[in-house]
Structures are given as C-alpha cells and as structure tokens.
mmCIF file of C-alpha atoms and ligand atoms in Angstrom:
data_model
loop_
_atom_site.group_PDB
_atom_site.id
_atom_site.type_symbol
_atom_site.label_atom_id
_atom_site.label_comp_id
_atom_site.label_asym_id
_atom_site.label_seq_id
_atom_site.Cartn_x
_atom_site.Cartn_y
_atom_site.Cartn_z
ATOM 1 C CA UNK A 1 12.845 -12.631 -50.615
ATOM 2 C CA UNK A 2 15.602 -10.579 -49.782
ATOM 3 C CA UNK A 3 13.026 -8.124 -47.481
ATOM 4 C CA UNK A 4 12.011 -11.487 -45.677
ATOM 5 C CA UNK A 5 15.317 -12.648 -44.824
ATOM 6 C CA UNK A 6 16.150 -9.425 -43.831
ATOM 7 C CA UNK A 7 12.827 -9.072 -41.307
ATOM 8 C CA UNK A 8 13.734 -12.593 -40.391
ATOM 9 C CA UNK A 9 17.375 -11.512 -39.269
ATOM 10 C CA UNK A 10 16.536 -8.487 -37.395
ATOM 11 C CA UNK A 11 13.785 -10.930 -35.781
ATOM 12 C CA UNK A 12 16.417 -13.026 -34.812
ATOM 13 C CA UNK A 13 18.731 -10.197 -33.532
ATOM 14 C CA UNK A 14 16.120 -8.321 -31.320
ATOM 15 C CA UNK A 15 15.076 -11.611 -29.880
ATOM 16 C CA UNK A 16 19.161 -12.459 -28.838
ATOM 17 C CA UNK A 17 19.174 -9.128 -27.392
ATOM 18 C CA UNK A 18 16.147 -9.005 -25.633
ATOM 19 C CA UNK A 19 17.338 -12.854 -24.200
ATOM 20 C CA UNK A 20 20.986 -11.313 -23.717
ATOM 21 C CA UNK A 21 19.532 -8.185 -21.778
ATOM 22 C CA UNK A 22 16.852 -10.644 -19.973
ATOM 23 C CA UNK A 23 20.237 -12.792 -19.070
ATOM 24 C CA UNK A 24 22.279 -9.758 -18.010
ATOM 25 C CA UNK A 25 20.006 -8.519 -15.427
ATOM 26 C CA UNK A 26 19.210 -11.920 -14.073
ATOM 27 C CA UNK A 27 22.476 -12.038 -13.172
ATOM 28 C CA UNK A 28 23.535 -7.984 -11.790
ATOM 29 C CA UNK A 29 20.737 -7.745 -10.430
ATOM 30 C CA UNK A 30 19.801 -9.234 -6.855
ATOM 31 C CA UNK A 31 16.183 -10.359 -6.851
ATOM 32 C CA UNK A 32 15.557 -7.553 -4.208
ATOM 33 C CA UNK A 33 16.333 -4.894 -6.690
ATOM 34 C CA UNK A 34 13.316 -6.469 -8.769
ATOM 35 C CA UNK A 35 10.110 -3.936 -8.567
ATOM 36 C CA UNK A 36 8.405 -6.932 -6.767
ATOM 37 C CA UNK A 37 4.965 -4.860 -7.551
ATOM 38 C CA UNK A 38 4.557 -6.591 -4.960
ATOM 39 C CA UNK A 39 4.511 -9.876 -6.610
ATOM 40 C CA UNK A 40 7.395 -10.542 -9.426
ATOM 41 C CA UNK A 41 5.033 -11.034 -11.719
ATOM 42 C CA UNK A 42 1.742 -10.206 -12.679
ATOM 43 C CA UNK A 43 0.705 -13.629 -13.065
ATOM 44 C CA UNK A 44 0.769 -15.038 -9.476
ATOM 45 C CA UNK A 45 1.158 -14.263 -5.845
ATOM 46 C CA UNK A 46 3.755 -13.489 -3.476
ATOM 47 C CA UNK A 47 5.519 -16.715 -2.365
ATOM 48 C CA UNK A 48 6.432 -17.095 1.047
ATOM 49 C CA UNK A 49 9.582 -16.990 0.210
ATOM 50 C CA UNK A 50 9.718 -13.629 -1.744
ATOM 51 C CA UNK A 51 7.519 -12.149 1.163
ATOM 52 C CA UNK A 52 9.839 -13.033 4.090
ATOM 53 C CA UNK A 53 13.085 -12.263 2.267
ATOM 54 C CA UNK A 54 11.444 -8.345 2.045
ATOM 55 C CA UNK A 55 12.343 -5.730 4.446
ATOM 56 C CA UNK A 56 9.866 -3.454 6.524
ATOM 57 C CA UNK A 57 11.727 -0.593 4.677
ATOM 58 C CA UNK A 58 11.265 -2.393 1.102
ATOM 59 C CA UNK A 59 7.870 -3.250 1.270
ATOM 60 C CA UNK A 60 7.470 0.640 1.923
ATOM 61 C CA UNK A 61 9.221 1.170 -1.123
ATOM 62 C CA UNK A 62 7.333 -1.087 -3.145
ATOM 63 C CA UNK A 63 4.136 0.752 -2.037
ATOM 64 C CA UNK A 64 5.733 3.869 -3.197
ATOM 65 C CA UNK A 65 6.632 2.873 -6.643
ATOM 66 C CA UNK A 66 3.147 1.313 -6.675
ATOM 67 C CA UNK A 67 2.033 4.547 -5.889
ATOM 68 C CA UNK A 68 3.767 6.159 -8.733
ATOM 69 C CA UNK A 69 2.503 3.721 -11.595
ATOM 70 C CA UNK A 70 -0.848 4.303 -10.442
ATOM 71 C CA UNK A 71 -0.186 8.251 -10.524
ATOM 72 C CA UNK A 72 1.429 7.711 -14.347
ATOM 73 C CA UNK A 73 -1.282 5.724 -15.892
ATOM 74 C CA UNK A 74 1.285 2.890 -15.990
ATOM 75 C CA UNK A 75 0.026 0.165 -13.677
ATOM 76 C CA UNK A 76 1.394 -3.617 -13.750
ATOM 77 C CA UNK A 77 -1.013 -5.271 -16.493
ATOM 78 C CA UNK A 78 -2.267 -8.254 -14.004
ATOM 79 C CA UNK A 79 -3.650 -11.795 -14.564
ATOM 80 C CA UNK A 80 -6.004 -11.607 -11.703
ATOM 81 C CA UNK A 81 -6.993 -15.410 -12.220
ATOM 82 C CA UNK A 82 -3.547 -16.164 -12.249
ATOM 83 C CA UNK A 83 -3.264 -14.595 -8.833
ATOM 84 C CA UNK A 84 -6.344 -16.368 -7.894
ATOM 85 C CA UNK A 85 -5.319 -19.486 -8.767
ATOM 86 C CA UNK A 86 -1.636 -19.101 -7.134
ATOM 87 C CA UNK A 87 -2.640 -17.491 -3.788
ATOM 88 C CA UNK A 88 -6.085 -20.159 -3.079
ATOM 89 C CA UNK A 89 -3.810 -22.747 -1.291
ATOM 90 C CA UNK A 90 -2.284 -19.958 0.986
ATOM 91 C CA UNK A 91 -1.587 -16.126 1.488
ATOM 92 C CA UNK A 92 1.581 -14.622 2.101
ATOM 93 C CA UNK A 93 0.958 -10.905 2.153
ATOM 94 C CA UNK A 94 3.563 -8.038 2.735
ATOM 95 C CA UNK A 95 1.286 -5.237 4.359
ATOM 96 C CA UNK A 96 -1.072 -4.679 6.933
ATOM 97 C CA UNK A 97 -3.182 -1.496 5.427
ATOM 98 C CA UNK A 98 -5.845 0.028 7.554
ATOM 99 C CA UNK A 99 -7.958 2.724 5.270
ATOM 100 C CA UNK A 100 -10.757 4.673 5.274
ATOM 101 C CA UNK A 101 -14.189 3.586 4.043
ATOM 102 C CA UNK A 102 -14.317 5.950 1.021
ATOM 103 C CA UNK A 103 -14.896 5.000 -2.293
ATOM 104 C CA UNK A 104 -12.152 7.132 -3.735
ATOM 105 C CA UNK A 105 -9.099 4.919 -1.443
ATOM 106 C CA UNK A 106 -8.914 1.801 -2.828
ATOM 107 C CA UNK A 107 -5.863 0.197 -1.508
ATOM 108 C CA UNK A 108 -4.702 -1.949 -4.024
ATOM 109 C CA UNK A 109 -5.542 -0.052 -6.826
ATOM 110 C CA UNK A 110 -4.025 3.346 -5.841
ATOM 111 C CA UNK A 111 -0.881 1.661 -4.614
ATOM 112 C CA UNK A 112 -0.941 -1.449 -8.071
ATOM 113 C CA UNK A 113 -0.891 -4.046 -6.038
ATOM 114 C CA UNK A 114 -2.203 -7.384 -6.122
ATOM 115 C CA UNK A 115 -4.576 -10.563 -5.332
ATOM 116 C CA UNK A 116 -2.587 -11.865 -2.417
ATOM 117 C CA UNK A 117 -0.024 -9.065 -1.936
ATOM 118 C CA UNK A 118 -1.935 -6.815 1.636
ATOM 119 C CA UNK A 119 -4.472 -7.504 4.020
ATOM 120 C CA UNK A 120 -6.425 -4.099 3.504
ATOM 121 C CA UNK A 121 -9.307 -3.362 6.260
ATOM 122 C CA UNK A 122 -11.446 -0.639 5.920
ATOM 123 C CA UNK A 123 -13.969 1.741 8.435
ATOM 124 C CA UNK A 124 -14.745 5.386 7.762
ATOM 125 C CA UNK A 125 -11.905 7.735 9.255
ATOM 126 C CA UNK A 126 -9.178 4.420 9.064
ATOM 127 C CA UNK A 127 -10.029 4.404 13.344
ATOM 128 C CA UNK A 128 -8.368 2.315 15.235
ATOM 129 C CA UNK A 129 -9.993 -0.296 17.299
ATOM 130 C CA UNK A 130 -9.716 -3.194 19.100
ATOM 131 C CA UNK A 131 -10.810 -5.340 15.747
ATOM 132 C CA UNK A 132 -8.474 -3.829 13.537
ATOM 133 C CA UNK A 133 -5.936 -4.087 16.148
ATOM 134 C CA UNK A 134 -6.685 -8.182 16.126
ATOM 135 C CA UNK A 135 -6.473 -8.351 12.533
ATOM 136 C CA UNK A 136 -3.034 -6.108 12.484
ATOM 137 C CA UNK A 137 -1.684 -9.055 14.931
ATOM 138 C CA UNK A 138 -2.924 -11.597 13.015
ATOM 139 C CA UNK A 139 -1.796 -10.381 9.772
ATOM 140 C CA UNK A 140 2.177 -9.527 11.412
ATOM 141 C CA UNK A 141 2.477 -12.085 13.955
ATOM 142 C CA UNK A 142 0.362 -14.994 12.819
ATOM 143 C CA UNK A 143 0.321 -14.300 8.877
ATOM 144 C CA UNK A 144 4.256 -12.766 8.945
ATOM 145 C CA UNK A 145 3.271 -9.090 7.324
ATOM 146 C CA UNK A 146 5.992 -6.395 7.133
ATOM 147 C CA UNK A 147 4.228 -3.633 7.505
ATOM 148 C CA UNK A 148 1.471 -1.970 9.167
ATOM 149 C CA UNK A 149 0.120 1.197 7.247
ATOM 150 C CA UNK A 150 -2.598 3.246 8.345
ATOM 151 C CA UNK A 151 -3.913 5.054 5.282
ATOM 152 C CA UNK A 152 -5.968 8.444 5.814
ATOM 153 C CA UNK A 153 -6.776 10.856 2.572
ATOM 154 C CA UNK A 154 -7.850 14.120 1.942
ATOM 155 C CA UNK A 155 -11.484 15.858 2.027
ATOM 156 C CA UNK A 156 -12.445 12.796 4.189
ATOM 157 C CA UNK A 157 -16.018 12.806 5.340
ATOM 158 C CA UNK A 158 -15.879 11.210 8.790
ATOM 159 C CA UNK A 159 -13.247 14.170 9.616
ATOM 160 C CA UNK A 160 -15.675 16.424 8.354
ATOM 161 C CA UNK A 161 -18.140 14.959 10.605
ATOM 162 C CA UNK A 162 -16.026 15.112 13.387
ATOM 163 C CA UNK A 163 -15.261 18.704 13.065
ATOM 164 C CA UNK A 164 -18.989 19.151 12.218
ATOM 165 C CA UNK A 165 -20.103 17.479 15.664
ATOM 166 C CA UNK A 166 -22.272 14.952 13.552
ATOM 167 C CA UNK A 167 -25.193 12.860 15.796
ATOM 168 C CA UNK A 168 -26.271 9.942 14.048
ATOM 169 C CA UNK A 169 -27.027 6.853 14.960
ATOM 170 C CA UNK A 170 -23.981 4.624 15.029
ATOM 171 C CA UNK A 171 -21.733 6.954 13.126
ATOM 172 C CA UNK A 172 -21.654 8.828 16.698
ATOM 173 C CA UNK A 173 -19.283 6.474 18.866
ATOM 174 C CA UNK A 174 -17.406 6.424 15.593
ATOM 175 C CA UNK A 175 -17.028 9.935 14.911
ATOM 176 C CA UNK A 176 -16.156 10.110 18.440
ATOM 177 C CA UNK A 177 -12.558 8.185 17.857
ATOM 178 C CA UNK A 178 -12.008 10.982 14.756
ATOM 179 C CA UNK A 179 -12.741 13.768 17.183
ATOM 180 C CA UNK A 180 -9.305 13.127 19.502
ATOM 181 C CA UNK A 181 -7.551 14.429 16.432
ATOM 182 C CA UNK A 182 -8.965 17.557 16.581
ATOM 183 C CA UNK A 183 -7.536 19.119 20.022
ATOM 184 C CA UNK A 184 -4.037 17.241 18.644
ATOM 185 C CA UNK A 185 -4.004 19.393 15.562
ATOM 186 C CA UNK A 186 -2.045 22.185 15.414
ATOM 187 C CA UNK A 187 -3.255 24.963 12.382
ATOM 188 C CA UNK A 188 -3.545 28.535 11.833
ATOM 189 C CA UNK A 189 -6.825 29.707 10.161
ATOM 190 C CA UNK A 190 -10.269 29.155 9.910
ATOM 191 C CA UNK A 191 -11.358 25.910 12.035
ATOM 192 C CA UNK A 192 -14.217 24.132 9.852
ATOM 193 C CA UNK A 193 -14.806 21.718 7.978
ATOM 194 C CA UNK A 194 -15.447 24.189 4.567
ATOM 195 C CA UNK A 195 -11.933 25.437 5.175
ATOM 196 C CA UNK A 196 -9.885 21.960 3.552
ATOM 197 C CA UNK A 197 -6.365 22.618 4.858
ATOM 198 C CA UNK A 198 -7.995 22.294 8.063
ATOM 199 C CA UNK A 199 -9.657 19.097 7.089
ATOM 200 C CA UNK A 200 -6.701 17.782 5.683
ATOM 201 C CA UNK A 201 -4.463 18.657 8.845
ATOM 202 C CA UNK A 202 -6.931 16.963 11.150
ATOM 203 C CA UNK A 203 -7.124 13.870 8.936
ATOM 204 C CA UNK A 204 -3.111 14.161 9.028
ATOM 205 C CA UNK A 205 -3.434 14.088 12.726
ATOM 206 C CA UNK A 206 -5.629 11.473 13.043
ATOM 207 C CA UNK A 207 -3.285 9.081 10.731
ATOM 208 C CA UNK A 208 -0.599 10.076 13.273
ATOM 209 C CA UNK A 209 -2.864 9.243 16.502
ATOM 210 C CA UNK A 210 -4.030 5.938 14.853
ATOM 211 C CA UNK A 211 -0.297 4.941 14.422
ATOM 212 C CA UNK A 212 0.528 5.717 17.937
ATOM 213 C CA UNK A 213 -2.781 4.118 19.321
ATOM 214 C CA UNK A 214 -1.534 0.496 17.266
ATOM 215 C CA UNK A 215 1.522 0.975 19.374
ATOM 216 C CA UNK A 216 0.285 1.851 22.801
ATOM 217 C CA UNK A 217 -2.456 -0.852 22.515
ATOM 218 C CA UNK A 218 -0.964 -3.645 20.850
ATOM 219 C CA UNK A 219 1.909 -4.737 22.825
ATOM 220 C CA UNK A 220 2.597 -7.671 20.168
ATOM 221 C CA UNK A 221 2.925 -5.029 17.458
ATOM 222 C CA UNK A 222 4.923 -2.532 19.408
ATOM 223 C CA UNK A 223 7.723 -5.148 20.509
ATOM 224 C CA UNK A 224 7.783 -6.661 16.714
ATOM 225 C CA UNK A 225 8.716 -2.867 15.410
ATOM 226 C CA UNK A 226 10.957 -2.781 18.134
ATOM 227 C CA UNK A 227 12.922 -5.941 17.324
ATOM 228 C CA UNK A 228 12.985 -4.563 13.642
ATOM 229 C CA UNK A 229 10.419 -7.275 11.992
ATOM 230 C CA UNK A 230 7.752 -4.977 11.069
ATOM 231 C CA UNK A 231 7.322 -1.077 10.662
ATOM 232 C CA UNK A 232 4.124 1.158 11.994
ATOM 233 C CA UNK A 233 3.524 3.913 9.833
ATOM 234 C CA UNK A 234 0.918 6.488 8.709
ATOM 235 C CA UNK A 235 0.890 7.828 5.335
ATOM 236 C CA UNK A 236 -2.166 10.122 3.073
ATOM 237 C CA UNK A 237 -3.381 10.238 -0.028
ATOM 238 C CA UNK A 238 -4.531 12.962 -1.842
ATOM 239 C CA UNK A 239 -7.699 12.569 -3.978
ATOM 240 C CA UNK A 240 -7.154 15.315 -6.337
ATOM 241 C CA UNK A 241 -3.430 14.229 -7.094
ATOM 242 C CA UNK A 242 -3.492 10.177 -6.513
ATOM 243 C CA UNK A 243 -0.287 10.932 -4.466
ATOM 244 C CA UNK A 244 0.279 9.248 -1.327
ATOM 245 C CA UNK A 245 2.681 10.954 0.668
ATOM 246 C CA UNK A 246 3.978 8.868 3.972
ATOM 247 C CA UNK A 247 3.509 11.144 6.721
ATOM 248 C CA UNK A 248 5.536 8.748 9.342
HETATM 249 ZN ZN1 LIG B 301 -12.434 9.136 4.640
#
C-alpha cells in the first residue's frame, strides 16, 4: 500500500514537472526558437501562418538540424496521416528543393522533414531548366516558399557521365547541361570520373552553376532574393556520411 502511494506520488510529481517545464518554455521561449522540423509537430502540416512568420535564413537552419537528426538516427517520429489529413485542404511549404534523380537523395528523408513541409523536384544531375525554373516561381512567388535549394551529392552518376562523354539517347542533351561544370571546375589531379574528388568537385561546381543559372534566368526569383523574401542556395550531400554541407 505504502509502495503504491508512493509510485502514485512520484507519478504525480513527474507529471507537475513535466507540465511545469512544458509551461516554462511555452513562455521563454519565442515560437521561432521551436525546432519547427519543419512543422511543430509531427502530427500535421505547416500552417500558413508558421510558414510565413519563418525567415529565408531559418528555414536553412531547420534543414540543417533536419540534417543532423537524420545523421544521429534520431528523426522526428511522424504521423504521416496526420500530415495527410492537415495539409489536403492546402500546402504551405517552406522550401523549394531541386535534387538529383538518385535513389540515395531523398529530400525529405535525409533532411526529416515532412508531408507538406518542401516542394522537392527531381532530374538526374539536379539541372536546371526552364521547368524547374517554373516550378521554383511557382513554389516562391505563387505558393510563398522561403527558400530555393539546389541539392547535388557525391559519386553522382550523371557527373560521371558528363566527365565520361556519355551518348545515349535522351540522357545526351541532359548530360550536356552537367558538362558546363566541368571547364568551371577548378582541381589538381587526375581528371576522371574513377578519381572521386574530381567527381565530387565537378558535382560541387555544378550545384554552384545551377544556383547562378536560377538567378540569371529567373528574373522573378532573382529580385525576390534581392528584396530579402527568399534565399538561392546550393548545398551537397555526401552519401557515405548523410552530411549535407551548404556549399552557398
Ligand atoms: Zn546524382
């Protein structure tokens, strides 16, 4: 009896802490300081509201802690139906994330993100064109994105290809947008495609071409950076590691 009342007391403490800490940081805490995740919780979507009160700059960070969940085996336990069922009647995403078509680069999952939270396209070698660029506008100036990311990784096979000269059917005229990154890249070594720094440094180039392409061709997305409503940036992710590293 005694044990009981004892288990029933420290039930009742814990819970007035955990409802006193729960309390405290409601109130230090400004709702920006939340890990958003990007949604504040794992239940639901962003809310317009929550999406248009975040910076260019903090929807970066949020990507970046996202980032470091995923890397720690400690990603945001998510009710995707929950999401589902918040984000049918409208999306309010935070990012704009143009990757690359491999199978290793999932966007969501390598940054923890959510049903609702970025508008994630995807072609092999994350290249730029006049599609993507549409969507980009839509997503910033129609849908009120953030941020514009463009996503490369390492050991990517459509830089490979490019180095490699591939001929192929279609894959050609793509390949063909990948190969402009290989006079801008500056390394010291072997040039080929079995020599991976190389790789890697031409797949770094070609994130920081595609950035500079979304600014030269998209005069809508160029002025919004410039009037400090979105950002443009490149960043790449390493396979082996899971570490994206913003390059931009
Ligand atoms: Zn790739």
């Amino acid at each position: 009896m005694r044990i009981w009342s004892n288990r029933s007391e420290e039930a009742w403490i814990m819970g007035r802490r955990r409802f006193l800490c729960a309390a405290a940081l409601t109130c230090a805490v400004p709702p920006l300081a939340f890990s958003m995740q990007l949604a504040p919780d794992m239940s639901r979507s962003l809310t317009k509201e929550e999406r248009d009160r975040m910076t260019p700059q903090s929807v970066v960070e949020e990507l970046k802690r996202g980032n470091e969940r995923f890397r720690n085996g400690k990603m945001s336990p998510r009710d995707y139906l929950g999401e589902k069922r918040s984000s049918a009647p409208g999306q309010y995403p935070a990012a704009v994330i143009l990757g690359c078509l491999d199978s290793r680069v999932p966007a969501e999952i390598i940054f923890d993100i959510g049903i609702g939270d970025a508008f994630v396209g995807r072609v092999a070698g994350n290249v730029v064109n006049d599609d993507m660029l549409g969507s980009m506008e839509f997503g910033c100036k129609v849908s009120g994105a953030k941020l514009v990311l463009v996503l490369g990784h390492t050991a990517c096979g459509a830089v490979k290809g490019a180095i490699d000269d591939v001929v192929m059917g279609n894959l050609t005229g793509l390949l063909a947008r990948v190969k402009s990154a290989i006079p801008a890249t500056k390394f010291d070594g072997e040039k080929s495609s079995k020599n991976a720094s190389y790789v890697d440094a031409v797949a770094r180039a070609n994130v920081l071409l595609g950035v500079a392409d979304i600014r030269r061709r998209s005069p809508i997305l160029d002025e919004m950076e410039k009037k400090g409503n979105i950002k443009i940036v490149g960043a790449m992710y390493d396979l082996a590691t899971g570490m994206v590293d913003f390059v931009s």
